[in-house]
Coordinates of C-alpha atoms in Angstrom, one line a residue:
M1 CA 146.2 49.9 -178.7
I2 CA 143.8 49.9 -181.6
T3 CA 142.5 46.5 -182.8
Y4 CA 141.7 45.9 -186.5
E5 CA 139.9 42.7 -187.5
Y6 CA 139.9 41.2 -191.1
P7 CA 137.6 38.4 -191.9
L8 CA 138.9 35.7 -194.3
N9 CA 135.6 34.2 -195.3
E10 CA 132.0 35.5 -196.0
R11 CA 130.6 33.8 -192.8
I12 CA 132.8 35.7 -190.4
R13 CA 132.3 38.9 -192.4
T14 CA 128.6 38.6 -191.9
L15 CA 128.9 37.9 -188.2
L16 CA 131.2 40.9 -187.7
R17 CA 128.7 43.2 -189.6
L18 CA 125.9 41.9 -187.5
E19 CA 127.8 42.4 -184.3
D20 CA 128.5 46.0 -185.2
L21 CA 124.9 46.6 -186.2
F22 CA 123.5 45.1 -183.0
E23 CA 125.8 47.2 -180.9
R24 CA 124.8 50.3 -182.8
T25 CA 121.1 49.6 -182.5
Q26 CA 121.2 49.0 -178.8
H27 CA 123.4 52.0 -178.2
F28 CA 121.0 54.5 -179.8
M29 CA 117.9 52.7 -178.4
R30 CA 119.2 53.6 -174.8
S31 CA 119.1 57.3 -175.7
D32 CA 115.9 59.3 -175.4
G33 CA 116.2 61.5 -178.5
A34 CA 114.1 61.1 -181.6
H35 CA 117.1 61.4 -183.8
E36 CA 118.9 58.6 -181.9
H37 CA 115.8 56.4 -182.2
H38 CA 115.7 57.1 -185.9
V39 CA 119.3 55.8 -186.2
A40 CA 118.3 52.7 -184.1
L41 CA 115.4 52.0 -186.4
V42 CA 117.5 52.3 -189.6
S43 CA 120.2 50.1 -188.1
L44 CA 117.5 47.5 -187.3
F45 CA 116.6 47.6 -191.0
E46 CA 120.3 47.0 -191.8
I47 CA 120.3 44.0 -189.4
L48 CA 117.3 42.6 -191.3
E49 CA 119.1 42.8 -194.6
V50 CA 122.4 41.3 -193.4
A51 CA 120.7 38.5 -191.5
S52 CA 118.5 37.6 -194.4
R53 CA 120.9 34.8 -195.4
A54 CA 118.9 31.6 -195.3
D55 CA 121.6 29.6 -193.6
L56 CA 122.7 32.0 -190.9
K57 CA 120.7 30.4 -188.2
V58 CA 121.8 26.9 -189.2
D59 CA 125.4 28.0 -189.4
L60 CA 125.3 29.4 -185.9
V61 CA 123.6 26.3 -184.4
Q62 CA 126.1 24.0 -186.1
E63 CA 129.1 26.1 -184.9
L64 CA 127.8 26.2 -181.4
E65 CA 127.2 22.5 -181.3
R66 CA 130.8 21.9 -182.6
Q67 CA 132.1 24.2 -179.8
R68 CA 130.0 22.3 -177.2
Q69 CA 131.4 19.0 -178.4
T70 CA 134.9 20.3 -178.2
L71 CA 134.4 21.7 -174.6
M72 CA 132.9 18.4 -173.5
T73 CA 136.3 16.8 -174.1
F74 CA 137.7 18.8 -171.3
R75 CA 135.4 17.3 -168.7
N76 CA 137.3 15.9 -165.6
N77 CA 140.4 17.7 -166.8
P78 CA 142.2 18.8 -163.6
D79 CA 143.8 21.8 -165.5
I80 CA 140.3 23.2 -166.4
S81 CA 138.0 24.8 -164.0
E82 CA 134.8 22.7 -163.9
E83 CA 132.8 25.7 -162.9
A84 CA 134.0 27.9 -165.8
L85 CA 133.5 24.9 -168.2
S86 CA 130.0 24.3 -166.9
G87 CA 129.1 28.0 -167.3
A88 CA 130.4 28.0 -170.9
L89 CA 128.5 24.9 -171.8
Y90 CA 125.3 26.3 -170.3
E91 CA 125.7 29.5 -172.2
I92 CA 126.2 27.6 -175.5
E93 CA 123.2 25.3 -174.8
Q94 CA 120.9 28.3 -174.0
A95 CA 122.0 30.1 -177.1
S96 CA 121.4 27.1 -179.3
A97 CA 118.0 26.5 -177.7
A98 CA 116.9 30.1 -178.4
L99 CA 118.1 29.9 -182.0
L100 CA 116.2 26.6 -182.6
A101 CA 113.1 28.2 -181.1
M102 CA 113.1 30.9 -183.7
A103 CA 110.3 30.1 -186.2
G104 CA 110.4 30.9 -189.9
K105 CA 112.6 33.3 -191.7
I106 CA 114.7 35.7 -189.7
G107 CA 112.9 39.0 -189.2
Q108 CA 109.7 37.9 -191.1
Y109 CA 107.5 39.6 -188.5
L110 CA 109.2 42.9 -189.7
R111 CA 108.6 42.2 -193.3
E112 CA 104.9 41.6 -192.5
N113 CA 104.6 45.1 -190.9
E114 CA 103.6 47.4 -193.8
W115 CA 104.2 50.5 -191.8
L116 CA 107.8 49.5 -191.0
M117 CA 108.4 48.4 -194.6
S118 CA 107.1 51.8 -195.9
I119 CA 109.7 53.5 -193.6
K120 CA 112.4 51.1 -194.8
S121 CA 111.7 51.8 -198.5
R122 CA 111.7 55.6 -197.9
A123 CA 114.8 55.4 -195.8
A124 CA 116.8 54.2 -198.8
I125 CA 116.0 57.6 -200.5
P126 CA 118.3 60.6 -199.5
G127 CA 116.1 62.8 -197.3
G128 CA 113.2 60.4 -198.0
L129 CA 111.8 60.5 -194.4
C130 CA 110.8 64.2 -194.2
E131 CA 107.6 64.8 -192.3
F132 CA 105.7 65.4 -195.5
D133 CA 106.8 61.9 -196.9
L134 CA 105.6 59.9 -193.9
P135 CA 103.4 61.8 -191.5
S136 CA 102.8 58.7 -189.4
Y137 CA 106.5 58.3 -188.8
H138 CA 106.7 62.0 -188.0
Y139 CA 104.0 61.4 -185.3
W140 CA 105.9 58.3 -184.0
R141 CA 109.1 60.3 -183.5
H142 CA 107.1 62.8 -181.4
R143 CA 105.8 60.1 -179.1
D144 CA 107.2 59.8 -175.6
A145 CA 110.7 58.3 -175.5
S146 CA 109.6 55.5 -173.4
A147 CA 107.0 54.5 -176.0
R148 CA 109.5 54.6 -178.8
Q149 CA 111.9 52.5 -176.8
A150 CA 109.2 50.0 -176.1
D151 CA 108.4 49.8 -179.9
L152 CA 112.1 49.4 -180.8
A153 CA 112.6 46.7 -178.1
G154 CA 109.6 44.8 -179.4
W155 CA 110.9 44.9 -183.0
L156 CA 114.5 44.0 -182.0
N157 CA 114.1 41.4 -179.3
P158 CA 112.9 38.5 -181.4
M159 CA 116.3 38.7 -183.3
L160 CA 118.4 38.7 -180.1
P161 CA 119.1 35.0 -180.2
I162 CA 121.1 35.8 -183.4
R163 CA 123.1 38.3 -181.5
D164 CA 123.7 36.0 -178.5
G165 CA 124.8 33.1 -180.8
L166 CA 127.2 35.2 -182.9
T167 CA 128.6 36.8 -179.7
I168 CA 129.7 33.4 -178.4
V169 CA 131.2 32.3 -181.7
L170 CA 133.1 35.6 -182.2
R171 CA 134.4 35.5 -178.6
L172 CA 135.7 32.0 -179.0
L173 CA 137.2 32.9 -182.4
R174 CA 139.0 35.9 -181.0
A175 CA 140.4 33.8 -178.1
S176 CA 141.7 31.1 -180.4
G177 CA 144.9 32.7 -181.5
R178 CA 148.1 33.9 -180.0
P179 CA 149.4 37.3 -180.9
D180 CA 152.9 37.6 -182.4
R181 CA 154.9 40.8 -182.5
Q182 CA 155.7 41.8 -186.1
I183 CA 157.5 44.8 -187.8
A184 CA 156.3 46.3 -191.2
G185 CA 159.5 47.7 -192.7
N186 CA 158.7 51.1 -194.2
G187 CA 155.1 50.4 -193.7
A188 CA 154.9 47.1 -195.7
F189 CA 154.7 43.5 -194.4
Q190 CA 154.4 40.3 -196.3
M191 CA 154.0 36.7 -195.1
M192 CA 153.6 33.5 -197.0
M193 CA 150.8 31.5 -195.5
G194 CA 152.4 28.1 -196.0
G195 CA 149.3 26.2 -195.3
K196 CA 148.3 28.3 -192.3
S197 CA 144.6 28.1 -191.8
A198 CA 142.6 31.1 -190.4
Q199 CA 139.2 32.5 -190.4
M200 CA 140.1 36.0 -189.2
L201 CA 143.2 38.2 -188.7
R202 CA 143.5 40.6 -185.7
L203 CA 146.1 43.4 -185.9
R204 CA 146.9 45.5 -182.8
V205 CA 148.7 48.8 -183.4
E206 CA 149.7 51.4 -180.9
Q207 CA 147.1 54.2 -180.7
N208 CA 149.8 56.9 -181.3
E209 CA 150.9 55.3 -184.7
P210 CA 149.4 57.6 -187.3
F211 CA 148.8 54.8 -189.8
T212 CA 145.9 52.3 -190.6
P213 CA 146.4 48.8 -192.0
E214 CA 145.4 48.0 -195.6
I215 CA 145.1 44.2 -195.7
S216 CA 144.9 41.7 -198.5
A217 CA 145.1 37.9 -198.0
N218 CA 144.5 34.6 -199.7
K219 CA 145.5 31.0 -199.0
Y220 CA 149.0 31.7 -200.3
A221 CA 150.1 35.1 -198.9
L222 CA 149.2 37.9 -196.5
N223 CA 150.1 41.5 -197.4
I224 CA 149.7 44.5 -195.1
R225 CA 150.4 48.1 -196.0
F226 CA 150.2 50.8 -193.4
I227 CA 148.6 53.9 -194.8
A228 CA 148.5 57.5 -193.5
P229 CA 144.8 58.3 -192.9
G230 CA 143.3 61.6 -193.8
G231 CA 142.3 63.6 -196.9
H232 CA 145.3 62.9 -199.0
A233 CA 144.8 62.9 -202.8
R234 CA 146.6 59.5 -203.0
P235 CA 147.1 57.0 -200.1
R236 CA 150.6 57.5 -198.6
V237 CA 152.3 54.5 -197.3
A238 CA 154.2 54.8 -194.0
D239 CA 157.8 56.0 -194.5
A240 CA 158.9 54.4 -191.2
D241 CA 158.8 50.9 -189.6
V242 CA 155.5 50.1 -187.8
A243 CA 155.4 47.6 -185.0
F244 CA 152.1 45.6 -184.5
E245 CA 150.7 42.5 -183.1
L246 CA 149.3 39.9 -185.5
T247 CA 146.9 37.1 -184.5
F248 CA 145.6 34.3 -186.7
C249 CA 142.2 33.3 -185.3
N250 CA 140.6 29.9 -186.3
L251 CA 137.9 27.8 -184.7

């Protein structure tokens, strides 16, 4: 199955983008190659841009506290594992404490590094990081892999409380809904929302289905079209019924 996620507000959209960027950065950091470390550094700059929302840290702390209060109501419930509940509460409390310990604007220490900001500004130009543009960056890319990895970790680690906080929030969000089997007749599906509240939609489609969902949604209706991917001049809607799972996620 392939899972497609569609955020229904800007806050969840930001968290999903950051989740993807943190995963990409850490994936390429683990490699030894200079090209992979270049991708990791550019991805780190993208994290800096996306996380620059002034209220991101406050949003995460408030959401974690709300989830902590919700979980506290399950204390002494015989149907709930006390060990699992204590573990979840500890994880939330640790993530909140780490977020609150972050001083100043997210990533400000990166913005104060003139060398990194010179790389960031040149990276926005196609081919702008050739060796003749920034010889010092060319030198850095020829350092030992372990030295580059140590530098990347030093630049990334102060922002990891953001990653840890959003990981908990998105995990709880994904677990909040129950999937329903649906059919898109001739590749099209529509549902009236009828007051249904959701922060994110999750669609699961069989991997052998040669179609991808095109989703539009508002508070009144949800519309999904399954499109044949590829280099077609015009999008081609599926000419057959497509079975899929639909989950409304809401914290």
